[in-house]
Structures are given as structure tokens and as C-alpha cells.
Coordinates of C-alpha atoms in Angstrom, one line a residue:
I1 CA 3.7 19.0 2.0
D2 CA 5.6 15.9 1.0
G3 CA 5.3 15.0 -2.7
F4 CA 3.8 18.1 -4.2
D5 CA 4.7 16.6 -7.6
E6 CA 2.5 13.6 -6.9
L7 CA -0.6 15.7 -6.7
S8 CA -2.7 15.9 -9.8
T9 CA -2.1 19.0 -12.0
E10 CA -5.5 20.3 -10.9
L11 CA -4.6 20.0 -7.2
R12 CA -1.2 21.6 -7.8
H13 CA -2.8 24.7 -9.3
K14 CA -6.1 25.0 -7.4
S15 CA -6.5 23.5 -4.0
F16 CA -6.0 23.9 -0.3
F17 CA -2.4 22.9 -0.8
R18 CA -1.9 25.7 -3.3
D19 CA -3.7 28.2 -1.0
L20 CA -1.4 27.1 1.9
I21 CA 1.7 27.6 -0.2
E22 CA 0.7 31.0 -1.5
G23 CA -0.1 32.2 2.0
D24 CA -3.8 32.6 1.5
T25 CA -4.5 30.0 4.3
L26 CA -2.6 30.2 7.6
Y27 CA -0.9 33.4 6.5
N28 CA 2.1 33.3 8.9
A29 CA 2.7 29.6 8.6
R30 CA 6.0 28.3 7.4
V31 CA 5.5 25.6 4.8
V32 CA 8.0 23.0 3.7
V33 CA 7.3 21.4 0.3
T34 CA 9.1 18.4 -1.3
S35 CA 8.8 17.9 -5.0
R36 CA 10.7 16.8 -8.0
P37 CA 12.1 19.8 -9.8
S38 CA 9.9 19.3 -12.9
A39 CA 6.8 20.0 -10.9
S40 CA 8.1 22.7 -8.6
A41 CA 8.7 25.6 -11.0
C42 CA 5.2 27.0 -10.4
L43 CA 6.2 27.3 -6.7
H44 CA 9.3 29.5 -7.2
P45 CA 7.4 32.9 -6.8
Y46 CA 6.1 31.8 -3.4
V47 CA 9.2 30.4 -1.7
Q48 CA 11.9 32.1 0.2
R49 CA 14.4 29.4 0.0
R50 CA 14.9 26.4 -2.3
I51 CA 17.1 23.4 -1.6
E52 CA 17.8 20.9 -4.4
V53 CA 19.3 17.4 -3.7
L54 CA 21.7 16.8 -6.5
G55 CA 22.8 13.3 -5.8
F56 CA 26.3 11.8 -5.7
E57 CA 29.4 13.8 -6.4
K58 CA 32.2 11.8 -8.1
S59 CA 34.1 11.0 -4.9
S60 CA 31.0 9.9 -3.0
R61 CA 29.9 7.8 -6.0
E62 CA 33.3 6.0 -6.1
Q63 CA 33.1 5.4 -2.4
Y64 CA 29.6 3.9 -2.7
I65 CA 30.8 1.5 -5.4
T66 CA 33.9 0.5 -3.5
N67 CA 32.0 -0.1 -0.3
A68 CA 29.2 -2.0 -2.1
L69 CA 31.5 -4.2 -4.1
K70 CA 34.4 -4.5 -1.7
D71 CA 34.1 -8.3 -1.7
S72 CA 34.5 -8.6 -5.4
T73 CA 37.1 -6.9 -7.5
E74 CA 35.7 -8.7 -10.5
Y75 CA 32.3 -7.0 -10.1
L76 CA 34.1 -3.7 -9.6
R77 CA 36.1 -4.2 -12.8
R78 CA 33.1 -5.2 -14.8
L79 CA 31.0 -2.2 -13.5
Q80 CA 33.8 0.3 -14.4
A81 CA 34.2 -1.3 -17.9
H82 CA 30.4 -1.1 -18.3
F83 CA 30.4 2.6 -17.4
Q84 CA 33.1 3.3 -20.0
Q85 CA 31.1 1.4 -22.7
Y86 CA 27.7 2.9 -21.8
P87 CA 28.1 6.5 -20.7
N88 CA 24.4 6.9 -20.5
I89 CA 24.3 4.4 -17.6
D90 CA 27.3 6.1 -16.0
A91 CA 25.5 9.4 -16.0
L92 CA 22.4 7.9 -14.4
C93 CA 24.4 6.6 -11.5
Y94 CA 24.9 10.1 -10.0
I95 CA 21.4 9.6 -8.7
P96 CA 21.8 7.4 -5.6
L97 CA 18.8 5.1 -6.3
N98 CA 20.0 4.4 -9.8
M99 CA 23.4 3.6 -8.5
A100 CA 21.9 1.2 -5.9
I101 CA 20.0 -0.5 -8.7
I102 CA 22.9 -0.9 -11.0
V103 CA 25.2 -2.2 -8.2
Y104 CA 22.4 -4.7 -7.3
L105 CA 22.1 -5.8 -10.9
C106 CA 25.9 -6.1 -11.3
Q107 CA 26.0 -8.4 -8.3
L108 CA 23.4 -10.6 -10.0
G109 CA 25.5 -10.7 -13.1
S110 CA 23.3 -8.4 -15.2
L111 CA 24.5 -5.0 -16.6
P112 CA 21.9 -3.6 -19.0
P113 CA 23.0 -1.1 -21.7
T114 CA 20.0 1.3 -21.4
A115 CA 18.0 3.0 -18.6
T116 CA 14.8 1.2 -19.8
A117 CA 16.6 -2.2 -19.7
M118 CA 18.0 -1.3 -16.2
Y119 CA 14.6 -0.6 -14.7
A120 CA 12.9 -3.5 -16.5
N121 CA 15.6 -5.9 -15.3
F122 CA 15.4 -4.5 -11.7
I123 CA 11.6 -5.0 -11.7
T124 CA 11.9 -8.5 -13.0
H125 CA 14.4 -9.4 -10.3
T126 CA 12.2 -7.8 -7.7
I127 CA 9.2 -9.8 -8.7
F128 CA 11.1 -13.1 -8.8
R129 CA 12.7 -12.4 -5.4
H130 CA 9.3 -11.7 -4.0
L131 CA 7.9 -14.9 -5.5
R132 CA 10.8 -17.0 -4.1
R133 CA 10.4 -15.4 -0.6
A134 CA 6.6 -15.9 -0.6
D135 CA 7.2 -19.4 -1.8
L136 CA 4.7 -18.8 -4.7
N137 CA 7.1 -20.3 -7.1
A138 CA 10.0 -21.7 -5.1
N139 CA 11.7 -23.5 -8.0
I140 CA 12.6 -20.3 -9.8
T141 CA 16.4 -20.0 -10.1
K142 CA 16.7 -17.4 -12.9
P143 CA 14.3 -14.7 -14.1
V144 CA 13.4 -16.0 -17.5
Q145 CA 9.7 -16.1 -18.0
F146 CA 6.6 -15.3 -15.8
S147 CA 3.7 -17.7 -15.3
P148 CA 0.5 -16.7 -17.2
K149 CA -1.0 -15.6 -13.9
V150 CA 1.8 -13.2 -13.1
E151 CA 2.0 -12.0 -16.7
N152 CA -1.8 -11.2 -16.6
V153 CA -1.4 -9.2 -13.4
L154 CA 1.6 -7.3 -14.8
Q155 CA -0.3 -6.4 -18.0
K156 CA -3.1 -5.0 -15.9
L157 CA -0.7 -3.0 -13.7
Q158 CA 1.0 -1.7 -16.9
K159 CA -2.4 -0.4 -18.1
V160 CA -3.1 1.2 -14.7
A161 CA 0.3 2.9 -14.7
F162 CA -0.1 4.0 -18.4
D163 CA -3.5 5.5 -17.7
G164 CA -2.1 7.2 -14.6
L165 CA 0.6 8.8 -16.7
L166 CA -2.0 10.1 -19.1
D167 CA -4.0 11.5 -16.2
D168 CA -0.9 12.9 -14.4
K169 CA -1.6 10.6 -11.5
L170 CA 1.1 8.9 -9.4
V171 CA -0.8 7.6 -6.4
F172 CA -3.5 5.0 -6.7
T173 CA -6.2 3.7 -4.5
V174 CA -7.6 0.2 -4.1
E175 CA -10.5 1.3 -6.4
D176 CA -7.9 2.0 -9.2
L177 CA -6.7 -1.6 -9.0
P178 CA -9.8 -3.7 -9.7
S179 CA -9.2 -7.2 -8.4
L180 CA -5.6 -7.2 -9.5
C181 CA -3.9 -8.7 -6.6
K182 CA -6.4 -10.9 -4.7
D183 CA -3.7 -13.5 -3.7
D184 CA -1.0 -11.0 -3.0
P185 CA -1.8 -7.4 -1.9
T186 CA 1.6 -6.1 -2.9
C187 CA 1.2 -7.4 -6.4
Y188 CA 4.3 -9.5 -6.4
G189 CA 6.3 -6.9 -4.5
L190 CA 5.7 -4.0 -6.8
L191 CA 3.1 -2.1 -4.7
Q192 CA 3.2 -0.6 -1.3
S193 CA 0.1 -0.2 0.8
T194 CA -0.4 2.7 3.1
E195 CA -3.2 3.7 5.5
C196 CA -5.3 6.7 4.5
Y197 CA -5.9 9.2 7.3

């Protein structure tokens, strides 16, 4: 079961998935479950083995930075200085995805001081990159301000995401996104569509 943490609280506690994990269904089956640690504590009594992916060690983190920024000692110097000035960002970068985001932003000349600013900046750059690639706004040179059309879609997506957080929901269907992205089914590069089987 991939993404146990993405199931609703109700499904995590009372469902076919839970019966499978507890051994009530397919008694002799071996079950592999992936989950974020925060949602997996309820599984501990039912598992024989747990593996946790911890992220970068200091040496692998340094190697990633060096490889990613090998063409620019200036970026490398600025990133190291940024880590010294903002230890909260430095600590986040032991998670590989966060490290990839901060290196990407560094290459764009943007080093935010907080995690919130880092994610917001990354989302902004992602949207503008998508708009440029899709030629929806080819004259964009720097992420400064969204058009009213894009701003409207983003506000609606924010509401859907916020309501999802309140309902403990991480996966959404087309019905959850009422007419948000008629022109662009990926909603400016922020959504991924998958087939339901």
C-alpha cells in the first residue's frame, strides 16, 4: 500500500486497507506499506519490520551541493553563507527534496530566509516556468505578479487545499476542482493527473 498517510483518517482506521495490514484479510500475505512517519504510528503493533528513510547525511549533502553547483563557485559560496545565516533552512536541506528546491532557487538568484518563503518562491517559479513553456505568457522574464486569471485560479486552489487539510485529505478528484483549470488541466504546472483504476 503506497501512501498510507494519504488515506483519510477514516480509511486509515477502518477499511479494507486496515484489515489487510492487521492480517484480517489475506492472513498469510506479506504487506508493504509506505507512509510518512506522522501517520504510521498506528501501524507499529502490526508490522514486523520498519524502515525509515532519513535523508541526506552531511557528506552526501555536501556532495550533492558540490555536484549541483560545480559550474559556479559564486552560487556555492552564497549558499554556504545562507546556511550559516539561516540555520532553519540549513536543517531543512537534510531532506533531499528541500535540498533540490533550495539549490534550484539559488541558481535563480533567490535564497529565501524561511521554509514558507522557500516553498512559496518555488511554487511561483514553477508556475512562471510552466507559463513560459506553454507560451501562455511568453513575455515573462521575472516572477513578479500573476495575471488576474492566474491569481483567481490560485486562490481557488488555495481554498481546495485548505479545505483538504481540514478534512485530512491529500488526494483530490476532478469533482473537487470545479472548473478551475479549463484552459490548462495541470493548473499552471501545479497539479498532476493520474488515471483511476
